[in-house]
Coordinates of C-alpha atoms in Angstrom, one line a residue:
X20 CA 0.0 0.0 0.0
X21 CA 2.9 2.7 0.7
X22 CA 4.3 1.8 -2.1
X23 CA 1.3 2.4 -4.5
X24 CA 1.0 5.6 -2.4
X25 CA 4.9 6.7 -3.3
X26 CA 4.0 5.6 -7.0
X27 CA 1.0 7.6 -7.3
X28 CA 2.1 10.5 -5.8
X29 CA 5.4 10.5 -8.0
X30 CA 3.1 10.3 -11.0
X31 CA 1.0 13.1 -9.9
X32 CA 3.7 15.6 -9.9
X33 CA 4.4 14.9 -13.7
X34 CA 3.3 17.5 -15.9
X35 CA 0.4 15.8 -17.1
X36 CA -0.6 12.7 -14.5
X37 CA -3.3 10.7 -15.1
X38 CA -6.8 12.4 -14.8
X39 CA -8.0 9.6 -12.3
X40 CA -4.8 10.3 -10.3
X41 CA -6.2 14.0 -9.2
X42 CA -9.4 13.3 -8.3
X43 CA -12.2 13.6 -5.2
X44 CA -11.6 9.7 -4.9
X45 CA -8.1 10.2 -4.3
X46 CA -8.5 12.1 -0.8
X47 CA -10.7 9.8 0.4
X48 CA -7.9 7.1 -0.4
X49 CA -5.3 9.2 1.3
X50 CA -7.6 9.7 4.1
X51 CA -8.1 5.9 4.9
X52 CA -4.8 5.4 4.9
X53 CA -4.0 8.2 6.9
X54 CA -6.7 6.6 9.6
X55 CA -5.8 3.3 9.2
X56 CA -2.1 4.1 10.2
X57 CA -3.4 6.6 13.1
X58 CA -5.0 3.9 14.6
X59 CA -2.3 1.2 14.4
X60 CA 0.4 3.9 15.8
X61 CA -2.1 5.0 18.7
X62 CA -0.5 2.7 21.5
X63 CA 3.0 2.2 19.9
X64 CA 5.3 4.6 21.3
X65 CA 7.7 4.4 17.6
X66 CA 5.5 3.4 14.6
X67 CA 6.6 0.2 12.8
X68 CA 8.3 1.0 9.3
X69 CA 5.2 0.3 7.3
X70 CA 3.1 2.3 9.4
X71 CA 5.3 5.3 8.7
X72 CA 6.2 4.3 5.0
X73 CA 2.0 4.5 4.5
X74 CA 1.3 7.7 6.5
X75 CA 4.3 9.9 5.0
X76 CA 3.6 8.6 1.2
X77 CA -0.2 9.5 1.8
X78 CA 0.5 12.7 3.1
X79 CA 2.9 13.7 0.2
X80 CA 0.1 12.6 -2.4
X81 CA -2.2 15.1 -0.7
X82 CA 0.9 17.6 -1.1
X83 CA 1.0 17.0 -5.1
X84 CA -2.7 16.6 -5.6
X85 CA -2.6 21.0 -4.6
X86 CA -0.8 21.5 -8.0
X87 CA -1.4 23.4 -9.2
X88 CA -3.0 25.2 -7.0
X89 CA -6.7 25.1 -9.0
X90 CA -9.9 25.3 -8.4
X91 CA -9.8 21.2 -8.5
X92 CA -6.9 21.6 -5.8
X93 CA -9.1 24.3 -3.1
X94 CA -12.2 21.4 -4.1
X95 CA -9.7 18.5 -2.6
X96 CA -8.9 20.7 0.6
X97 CA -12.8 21.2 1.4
X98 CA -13.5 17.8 0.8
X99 CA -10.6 17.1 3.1
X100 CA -11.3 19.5 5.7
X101 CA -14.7 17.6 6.4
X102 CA -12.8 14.1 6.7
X103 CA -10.9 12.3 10.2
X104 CA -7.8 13.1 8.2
X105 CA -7.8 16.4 10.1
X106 CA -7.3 14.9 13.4
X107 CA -5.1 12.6 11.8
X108 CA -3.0 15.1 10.7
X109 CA -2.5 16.7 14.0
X110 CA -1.8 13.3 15.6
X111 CA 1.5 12.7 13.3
X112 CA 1.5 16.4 14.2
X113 CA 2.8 14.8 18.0
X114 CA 4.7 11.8 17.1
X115 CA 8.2 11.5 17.7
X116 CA 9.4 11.2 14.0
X117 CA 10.8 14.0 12.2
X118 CA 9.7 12.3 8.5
X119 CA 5.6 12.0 10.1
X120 CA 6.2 16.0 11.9
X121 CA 7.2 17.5 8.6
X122 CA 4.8 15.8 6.3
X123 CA 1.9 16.8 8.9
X124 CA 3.1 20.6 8.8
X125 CA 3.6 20.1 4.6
X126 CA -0.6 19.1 4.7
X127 CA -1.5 21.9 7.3
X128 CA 0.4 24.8 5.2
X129 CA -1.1 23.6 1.5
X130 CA -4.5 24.0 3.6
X131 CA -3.8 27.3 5.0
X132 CA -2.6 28.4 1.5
X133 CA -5.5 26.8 -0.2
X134 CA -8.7 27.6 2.0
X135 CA -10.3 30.2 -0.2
X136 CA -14.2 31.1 0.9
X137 CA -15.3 32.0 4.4
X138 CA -17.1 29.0 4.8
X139 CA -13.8 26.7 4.7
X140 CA -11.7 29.1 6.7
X141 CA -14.2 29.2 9.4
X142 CA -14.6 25.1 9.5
X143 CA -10.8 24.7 9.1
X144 CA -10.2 27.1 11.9
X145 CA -12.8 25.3 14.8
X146 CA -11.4 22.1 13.7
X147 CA -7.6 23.1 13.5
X148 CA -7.6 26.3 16.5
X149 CA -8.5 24.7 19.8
X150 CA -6.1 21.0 19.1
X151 CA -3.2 23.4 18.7
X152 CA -4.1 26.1 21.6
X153 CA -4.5 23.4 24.1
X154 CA -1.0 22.0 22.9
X155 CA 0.7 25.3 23.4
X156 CA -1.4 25.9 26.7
X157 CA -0.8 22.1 28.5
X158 CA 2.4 20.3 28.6
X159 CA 3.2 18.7 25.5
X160 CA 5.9 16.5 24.3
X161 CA 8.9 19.4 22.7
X162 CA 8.2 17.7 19.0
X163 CA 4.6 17.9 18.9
X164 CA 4.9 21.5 21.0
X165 CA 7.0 22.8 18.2
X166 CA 5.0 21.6 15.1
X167 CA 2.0 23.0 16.8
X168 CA 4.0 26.6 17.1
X169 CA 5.0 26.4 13.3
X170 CA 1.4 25.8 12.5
X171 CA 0.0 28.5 14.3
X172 CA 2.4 30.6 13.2
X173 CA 1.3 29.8 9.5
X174 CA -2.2 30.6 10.4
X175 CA -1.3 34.3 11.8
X176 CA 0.7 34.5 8.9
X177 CA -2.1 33.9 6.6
X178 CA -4.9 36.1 8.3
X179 CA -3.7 39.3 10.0
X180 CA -7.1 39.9 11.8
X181 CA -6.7 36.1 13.4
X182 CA -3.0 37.3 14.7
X183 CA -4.7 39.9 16.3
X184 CA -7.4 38.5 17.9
X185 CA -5.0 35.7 19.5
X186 CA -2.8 38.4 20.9
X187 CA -6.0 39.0 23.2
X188 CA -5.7 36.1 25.0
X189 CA -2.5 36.8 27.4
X190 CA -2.4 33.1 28.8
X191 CA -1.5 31.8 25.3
X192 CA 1.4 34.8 25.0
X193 CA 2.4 33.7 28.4
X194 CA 2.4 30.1 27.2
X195 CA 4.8 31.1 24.3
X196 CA 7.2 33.6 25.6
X197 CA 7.2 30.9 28.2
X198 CA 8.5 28.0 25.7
X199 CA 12.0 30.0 25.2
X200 CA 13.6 27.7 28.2
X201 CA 12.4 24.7 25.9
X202 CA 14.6 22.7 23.5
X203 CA 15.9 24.3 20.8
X204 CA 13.3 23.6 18.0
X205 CA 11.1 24.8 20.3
X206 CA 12.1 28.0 21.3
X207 CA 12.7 28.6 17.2
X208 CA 9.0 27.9 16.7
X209 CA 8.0 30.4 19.4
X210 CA 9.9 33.1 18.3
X211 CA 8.3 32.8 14.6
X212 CA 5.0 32.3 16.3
X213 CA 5.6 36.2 18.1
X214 CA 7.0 37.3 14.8
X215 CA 3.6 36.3 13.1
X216 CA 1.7 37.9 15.6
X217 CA 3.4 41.5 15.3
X218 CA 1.0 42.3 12.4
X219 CA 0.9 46.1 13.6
X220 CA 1.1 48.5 16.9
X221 CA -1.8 46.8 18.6
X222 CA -0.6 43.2 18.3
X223 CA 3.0 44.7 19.6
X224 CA 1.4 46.6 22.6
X225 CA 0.3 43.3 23.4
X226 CA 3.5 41.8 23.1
X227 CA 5.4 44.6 24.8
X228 CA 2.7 44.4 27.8
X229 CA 3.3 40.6 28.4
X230 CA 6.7 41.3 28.5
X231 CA 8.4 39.1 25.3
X232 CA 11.1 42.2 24.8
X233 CA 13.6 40.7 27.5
X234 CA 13.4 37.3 26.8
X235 CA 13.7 37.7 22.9
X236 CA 16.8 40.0 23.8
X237 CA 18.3 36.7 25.6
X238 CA 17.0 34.8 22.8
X239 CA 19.4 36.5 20.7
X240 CA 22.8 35.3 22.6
X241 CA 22.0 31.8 21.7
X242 CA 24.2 29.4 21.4
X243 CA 21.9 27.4 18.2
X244 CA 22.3 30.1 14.9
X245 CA 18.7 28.3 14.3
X246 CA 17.6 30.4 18.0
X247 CA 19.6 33.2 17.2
X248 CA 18.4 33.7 13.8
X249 CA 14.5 33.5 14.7
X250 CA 15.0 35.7 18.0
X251 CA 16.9 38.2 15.6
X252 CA 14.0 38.8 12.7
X253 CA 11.4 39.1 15.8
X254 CA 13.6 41.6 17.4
X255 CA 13.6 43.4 13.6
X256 CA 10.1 43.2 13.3
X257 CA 9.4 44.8 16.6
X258 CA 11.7 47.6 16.1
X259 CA 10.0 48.4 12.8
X260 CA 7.1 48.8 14.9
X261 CA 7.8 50.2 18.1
X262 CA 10.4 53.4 18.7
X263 CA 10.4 51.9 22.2
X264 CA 11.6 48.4 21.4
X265 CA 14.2 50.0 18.8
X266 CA 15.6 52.4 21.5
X267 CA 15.8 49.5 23.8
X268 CA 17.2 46.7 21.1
X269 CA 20.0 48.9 20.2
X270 CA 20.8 49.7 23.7
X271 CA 21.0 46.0 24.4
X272 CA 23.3 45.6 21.8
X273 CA 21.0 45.0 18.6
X274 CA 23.9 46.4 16.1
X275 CA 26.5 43.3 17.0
X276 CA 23.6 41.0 16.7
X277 CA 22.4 41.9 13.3
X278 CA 26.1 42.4 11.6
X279 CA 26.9 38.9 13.0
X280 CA 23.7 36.9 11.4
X281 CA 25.1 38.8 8.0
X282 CA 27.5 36.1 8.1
X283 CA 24.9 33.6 8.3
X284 CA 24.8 31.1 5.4
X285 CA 20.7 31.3 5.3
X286 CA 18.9 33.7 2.8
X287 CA 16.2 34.6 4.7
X288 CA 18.7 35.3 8.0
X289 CA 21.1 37.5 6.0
X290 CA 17.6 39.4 4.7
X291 CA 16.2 40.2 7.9
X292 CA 19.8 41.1 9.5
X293 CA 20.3 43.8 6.7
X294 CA 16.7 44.7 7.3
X295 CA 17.7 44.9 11.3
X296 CA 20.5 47.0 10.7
X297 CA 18.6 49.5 8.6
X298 CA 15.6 49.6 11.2
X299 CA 18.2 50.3 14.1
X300 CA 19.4 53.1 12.0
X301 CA 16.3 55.4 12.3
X302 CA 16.8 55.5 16.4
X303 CA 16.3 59.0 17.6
X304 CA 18.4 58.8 20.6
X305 CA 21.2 55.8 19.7
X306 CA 21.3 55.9 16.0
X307 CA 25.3 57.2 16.8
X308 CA 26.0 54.0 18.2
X309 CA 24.9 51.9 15.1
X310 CA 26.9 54.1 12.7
X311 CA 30.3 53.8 14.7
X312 CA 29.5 49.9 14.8
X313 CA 29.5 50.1 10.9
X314 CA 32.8 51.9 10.2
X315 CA 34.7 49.7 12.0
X316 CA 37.3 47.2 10.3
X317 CA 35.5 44.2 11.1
X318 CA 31.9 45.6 10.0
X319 CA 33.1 46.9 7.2
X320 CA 34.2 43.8 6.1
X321 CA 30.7 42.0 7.0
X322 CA 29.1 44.8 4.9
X323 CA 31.6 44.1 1.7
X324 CA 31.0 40.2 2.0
X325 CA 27.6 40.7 2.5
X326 CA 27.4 43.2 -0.3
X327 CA 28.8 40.6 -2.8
X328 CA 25.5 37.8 -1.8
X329 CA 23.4 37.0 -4.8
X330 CA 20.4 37.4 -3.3
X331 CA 19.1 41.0 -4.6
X332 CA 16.8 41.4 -1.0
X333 CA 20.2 41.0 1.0
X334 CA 21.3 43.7 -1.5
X335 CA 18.2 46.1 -1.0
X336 CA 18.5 45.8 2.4
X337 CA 21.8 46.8 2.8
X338 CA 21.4 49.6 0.5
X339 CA 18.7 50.7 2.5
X340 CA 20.8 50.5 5.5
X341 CA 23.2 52.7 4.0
X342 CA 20.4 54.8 2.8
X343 CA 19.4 55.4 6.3
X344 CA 22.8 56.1 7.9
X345 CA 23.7 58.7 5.5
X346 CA 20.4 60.7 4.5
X347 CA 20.6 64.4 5.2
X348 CA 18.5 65.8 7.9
X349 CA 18.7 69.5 7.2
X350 CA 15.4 71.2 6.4
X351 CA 14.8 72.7 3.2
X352 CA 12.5 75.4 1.8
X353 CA 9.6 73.2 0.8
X354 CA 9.8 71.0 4.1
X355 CA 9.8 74.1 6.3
X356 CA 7.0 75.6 4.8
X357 CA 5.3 72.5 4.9
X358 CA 5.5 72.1 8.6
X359 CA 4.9 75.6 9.1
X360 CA 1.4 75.3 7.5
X361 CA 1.2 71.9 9.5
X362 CA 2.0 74.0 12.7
X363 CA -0.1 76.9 11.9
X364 CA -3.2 74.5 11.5
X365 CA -3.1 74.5 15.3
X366 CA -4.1 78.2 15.9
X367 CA -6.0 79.9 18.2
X368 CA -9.6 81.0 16.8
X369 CA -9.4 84.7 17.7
X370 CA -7.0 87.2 17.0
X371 CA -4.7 87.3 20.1
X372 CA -4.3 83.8 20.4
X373 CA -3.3 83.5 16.8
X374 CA -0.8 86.1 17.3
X375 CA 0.3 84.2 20.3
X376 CA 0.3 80.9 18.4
X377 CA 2.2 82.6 15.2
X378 CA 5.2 83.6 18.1
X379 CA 5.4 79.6 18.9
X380 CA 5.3 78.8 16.1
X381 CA 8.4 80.8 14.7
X382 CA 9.8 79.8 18.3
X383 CA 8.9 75.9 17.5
X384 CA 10.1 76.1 14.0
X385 CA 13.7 77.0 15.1
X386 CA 14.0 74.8 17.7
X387 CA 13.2 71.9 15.0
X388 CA 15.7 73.7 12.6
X389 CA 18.4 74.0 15.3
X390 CA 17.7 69.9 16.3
X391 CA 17.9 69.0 13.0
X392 CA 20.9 71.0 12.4
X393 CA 22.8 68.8 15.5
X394 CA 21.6 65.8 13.7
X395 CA 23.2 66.6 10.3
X396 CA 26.8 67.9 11.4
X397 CA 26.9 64.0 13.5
X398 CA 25.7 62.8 10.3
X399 CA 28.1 64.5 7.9
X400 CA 30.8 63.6 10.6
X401 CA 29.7 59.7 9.9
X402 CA 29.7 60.0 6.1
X403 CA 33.1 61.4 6.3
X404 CA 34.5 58.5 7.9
X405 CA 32.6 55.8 6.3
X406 CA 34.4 57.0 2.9
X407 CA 37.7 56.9 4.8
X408 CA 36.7 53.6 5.9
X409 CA 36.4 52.6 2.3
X410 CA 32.7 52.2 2.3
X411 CA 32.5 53.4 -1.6
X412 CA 33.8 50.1 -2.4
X413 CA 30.5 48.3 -0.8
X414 CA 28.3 50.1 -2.6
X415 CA 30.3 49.5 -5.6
X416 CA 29.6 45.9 -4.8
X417 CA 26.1 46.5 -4.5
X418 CA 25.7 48.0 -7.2
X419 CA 26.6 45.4 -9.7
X420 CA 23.1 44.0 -9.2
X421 CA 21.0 45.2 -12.0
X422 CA 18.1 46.1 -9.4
X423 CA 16.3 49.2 -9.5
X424 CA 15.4 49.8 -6.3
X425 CA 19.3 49.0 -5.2
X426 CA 20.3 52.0 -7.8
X427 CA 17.8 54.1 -7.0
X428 CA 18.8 53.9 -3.0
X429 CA 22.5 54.1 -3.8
X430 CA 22.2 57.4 -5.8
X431 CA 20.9 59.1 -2.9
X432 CA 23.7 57.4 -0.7
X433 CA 26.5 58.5 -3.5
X434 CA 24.7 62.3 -3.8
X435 CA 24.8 62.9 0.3
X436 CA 28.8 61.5 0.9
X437 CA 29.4 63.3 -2.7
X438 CA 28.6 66.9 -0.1
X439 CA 32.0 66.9 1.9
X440 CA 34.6 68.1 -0.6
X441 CA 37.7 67.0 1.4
X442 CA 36.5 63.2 0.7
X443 CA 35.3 63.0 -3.0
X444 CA 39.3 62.3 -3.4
X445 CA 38.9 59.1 -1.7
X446 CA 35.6 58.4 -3.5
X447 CA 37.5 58.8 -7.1
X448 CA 40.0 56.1 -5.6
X449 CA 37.8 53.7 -4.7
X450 CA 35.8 53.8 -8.3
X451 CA 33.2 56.1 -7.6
X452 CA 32.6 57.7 -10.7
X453 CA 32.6 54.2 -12.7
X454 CA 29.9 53.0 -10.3
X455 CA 27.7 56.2 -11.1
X456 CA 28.3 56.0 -14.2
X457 CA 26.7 52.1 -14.0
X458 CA 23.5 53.6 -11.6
X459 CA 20.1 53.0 -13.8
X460 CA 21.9 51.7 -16.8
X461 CA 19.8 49.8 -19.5
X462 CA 16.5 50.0 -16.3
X463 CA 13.5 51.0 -17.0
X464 CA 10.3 51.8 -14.7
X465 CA 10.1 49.8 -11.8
X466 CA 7.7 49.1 -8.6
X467 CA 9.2 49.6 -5.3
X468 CA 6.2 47.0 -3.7
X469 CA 8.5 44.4 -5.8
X470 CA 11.6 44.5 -3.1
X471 CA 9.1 46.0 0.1
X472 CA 6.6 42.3 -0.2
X473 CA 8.6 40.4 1.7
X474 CA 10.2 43.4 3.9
X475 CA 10.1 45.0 7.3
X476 CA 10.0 48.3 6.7
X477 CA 6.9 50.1 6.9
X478 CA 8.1 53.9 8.0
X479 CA 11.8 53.7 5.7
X480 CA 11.4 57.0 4.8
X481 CA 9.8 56.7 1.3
X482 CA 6.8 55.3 -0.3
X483 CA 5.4 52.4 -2.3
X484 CA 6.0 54.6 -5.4
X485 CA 7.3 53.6 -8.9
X486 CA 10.8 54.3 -9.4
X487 CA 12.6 55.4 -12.5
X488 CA 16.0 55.2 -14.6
X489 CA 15.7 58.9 -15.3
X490 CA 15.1 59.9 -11.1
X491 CA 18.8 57.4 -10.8
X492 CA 20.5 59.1 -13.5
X493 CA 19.5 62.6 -12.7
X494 CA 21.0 62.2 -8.7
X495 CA 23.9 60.3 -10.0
X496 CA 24.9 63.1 -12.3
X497 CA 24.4 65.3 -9.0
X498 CA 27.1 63.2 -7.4
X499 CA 28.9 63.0 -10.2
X500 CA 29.3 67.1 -11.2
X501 CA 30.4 67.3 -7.5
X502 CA 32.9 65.3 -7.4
X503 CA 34.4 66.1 -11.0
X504 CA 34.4 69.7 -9.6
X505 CA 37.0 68.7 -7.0
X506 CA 38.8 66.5 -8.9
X507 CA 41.7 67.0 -11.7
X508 CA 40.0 65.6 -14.7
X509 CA 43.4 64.3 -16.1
X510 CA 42.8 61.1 -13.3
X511 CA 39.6 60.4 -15.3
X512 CA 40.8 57.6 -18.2
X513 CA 38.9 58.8 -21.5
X514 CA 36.5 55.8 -21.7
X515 CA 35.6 56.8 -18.1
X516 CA 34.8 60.8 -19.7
X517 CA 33.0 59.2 -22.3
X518 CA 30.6 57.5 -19.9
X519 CA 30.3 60.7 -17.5
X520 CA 29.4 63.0 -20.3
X521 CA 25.4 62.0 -20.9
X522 CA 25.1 62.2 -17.2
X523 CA 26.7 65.8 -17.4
X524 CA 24.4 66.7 -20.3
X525 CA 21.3 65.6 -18.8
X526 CA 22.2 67.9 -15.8
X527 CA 22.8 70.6 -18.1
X528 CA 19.2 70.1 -20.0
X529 CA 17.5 69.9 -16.2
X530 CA 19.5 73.5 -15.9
X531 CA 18.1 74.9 -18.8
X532 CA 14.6 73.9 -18.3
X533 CA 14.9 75.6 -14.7
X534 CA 15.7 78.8 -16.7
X535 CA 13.2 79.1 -19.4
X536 CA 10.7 78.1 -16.3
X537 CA 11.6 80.9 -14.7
X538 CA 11.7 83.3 -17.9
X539 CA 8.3 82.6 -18.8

């Protein structure tokens, strides 16, 4: 029988199985089977071989019979959903073998990713919901405990208002924050089960209020890369979210963490570390400490390693990073009388008090101007020494990837170090004009949502906005002029002038359109 199982699922995931292969019959074979081994593993404490062989090829058929996920497949998980092979499912759920707990969690996720109407979702959720609460909530053997976490976490995952309305219930946060003194798998699962609940500043009160910021901060300094890794993306999460946490993380050493799980050999770590770093970086009151952590020798060298990775999200992230450590905060004309008008909106109704309120707000408008002044000169100061540093040659690095949304964050990184003349020296040396002269070359219109679907930042400092080749071009040749202007042009090669020269003409049209703008 486990072997006609194997064969059938094998021949389901050709391109073209046999019709009688993916049909309504077929979940009610895998389903027998799936009882028929439940029952005969109930009282054995380790299921004999062809137990097991029958369960885990039964399971993996219901795996291929969801592609591709059709309207045939969502048919196969209602007519599941209505069948003992729920409660079957969450039995292998609690075995002790890894081959039943991972084939359990494979049928739970193609549910969660296949259960379309309201109808389904509601039955799924009374039949799946209280089995896995009264895991968490009861003591449980660590590998059914952990599969249980992993498949609530999926569930969050998929429905934001469901994350929500389990943060409500404080014993089950209790019950997870209190699984981090549990075996390793274990404590992994219950840090991505808080990550899947922080679906926004409610959810994260909750969080915060049950107190899961200390024990995620111990999380971190791990000995398993596996804890470290899962502690360190719900630490990222929660300082996207919360000012609070971020203050806090960074204090508690949230810099260190995040450049060390760069090294990580997992994609989705190094992701979510670059992310980390970049999230850190908008701290009001610490944000200093981060950007000395970065100019260091051995940081630098994390960043250019890192910088090199394949993955283009590991790249956007640590553009963004760089993005955030090296934006200008000075106030220009358009922002101040924005927040003028913002700041006037708050006047008095009658005439005194909006002469009163006009005084403040002149009053309130320099001290802003004055604080943002302090910002800029620490941030000009940091700029400075990440060029000395050699951080050109990173973003050099990163800018081989023929992403938009890298370019476009690098040209605003190469326009703000491009300010302090006494560097742009340095800058030519490390191949700074070659790399602008590569920013938004042969790109066309792109959609920032593309690199932000998967990411943490939701307050980065820009907007799910398309993005083009011109917008790169135009601050690279910023950059560019201000450099050149400092530089003898006889260390520019001729191929090298060749290349600046559209970028220089382009500014030179943007110039000329200023001007007739203003004659007419």
């Amino acid at each position: 029988a486990a072997r006609a199982m194997a064969l059938a699922s094998s021949l389901s995931s050709q391109s073209s199985p046999p019709p009688f292969l993916r049909s309504p019959s077929s979940v009610q074979l895998i389903v027998d089977a799936m009882v028929k081994t439940s029952k005969s593993m109930r009282h054995e404490e380790e299921a004999n071989e062809d137990a097991k062989s029958l369960a885990v090829a039964a399971m993996d058929w219901f795996v291929k019979l969801a592609l591709p996920t059709d309207a045939l497949a969502r048919d196969f998980v209602r007519l599941f959903l209505r069948t003992k092979g729920m409660e079957c499912m969450q039995e292998f759920a609690g075995r002790r073998e890894e081959e039943l707990q991972a084939r359990s969690l494979a049928v739970f996720k193609t549910c969660v990713d296949l259960i379309g109407d309201e109808e389904s979702k509601s039955l799924f959720l009374d039949r799946a919901l209280p089995p896995l609460k009264q895991v968490i909530l009861s003591p449980s053997p660590p590998s059914q405990l952990a599969n249980s976490l992993s498949s609530l976490a999926l569930l969050a995952q998929s429905d934001k208002n469901l994350a929500v309305q389990l943060t409500r219930s404080s014993a089950l946060l209790e019950a997870v924050i209190a699984k981090f003194s549990s075996p390793p798998n274990v404590r992994v699962a219950a840090a991505e089960l808080l990550s899947a609940f922080m679906v926004g500043s409610d959810s994260l009160a909750r969080l915060l209020h049950a107190g899961s910021l200390s024990p995620l901060l111990l999380l971190a300094t791990d000995p398993q890369e596996e804890v470290r890794a899962a502690a360190a993306i719900a630490l990222a999460k929660m300082a996207a979210l919360s000012e609070e946490a971020r203050e806090i993380i960074v204090e508690e050493g949230g810099g260190d963490l995040f450049l060390e799980l760069l090294r990580s050999e997992k994609i989705s770590v190094k992701r979510k570390a670059a992310e980390g770093l970049g999230i850190l970086l908008l701290s009001q009151r610490n944000c200093d400490g981060i950007r000395d952590l970065l100019v260091s020798e051995p940081a630098m060298k994390t960043l250019q390693e890192a910088a090199s990775y394949p993955d283009m999200m590991v790249s956007y992230g640590l553009s963004l990073c760089l993005r955030n450590a090296t934006m200008r905060q000075v106030i220009d004309q358009d922002e101040e009388q924005e927040m003028m008008q913002r700041l006037r909106m708050m006047a008095e109704p009658d005439e005194e008090g909006r002469a009163r309120r006009a005084e403040e707000v002149e009053k309130q408008m320099e001290d802003i101007k004055k604080q943002r002044a302090e910002v800029e000169e620490r941030t000009a100061a940091f700029r400075e020494r990440f060029v000395r540093a050699r951080g050109t040659r990173v973003m050099g690095e990163l800018a081989r990837k023929e992403s938009l949304g890298v370019h476009h964050l690098l040209s605003h990184v190469f326009l703000a170090l491009s300010l302090n003349p006494s560097t742009r020296g340095i800058m030519v040396q490390d191949g700074a004009m070659k790399t602008l002269c590569a920013l938004g070359k042969n790109m066309t219109e792109e959609d920032m949502a593309v690199y932000r679907k998967n990411s943490l930042f939701e307050h980065d400092g820009g907007k799910n906005e398309k993005i083009s080749a011109e917008g790169v071009k135009v601050n690279a040749a910023h950059a560019m002029a201000k450099i050149a202007s400092s530089t003898n042009p006889s260390l520019f090669s001729d191929a090298l002038i060749h290349d600046m020269i559209p970028f220089l003409l382009l500014l030179l049209l943007l110039l000329v359109l200023v001007l007739l703008s203003h004659i007419s």
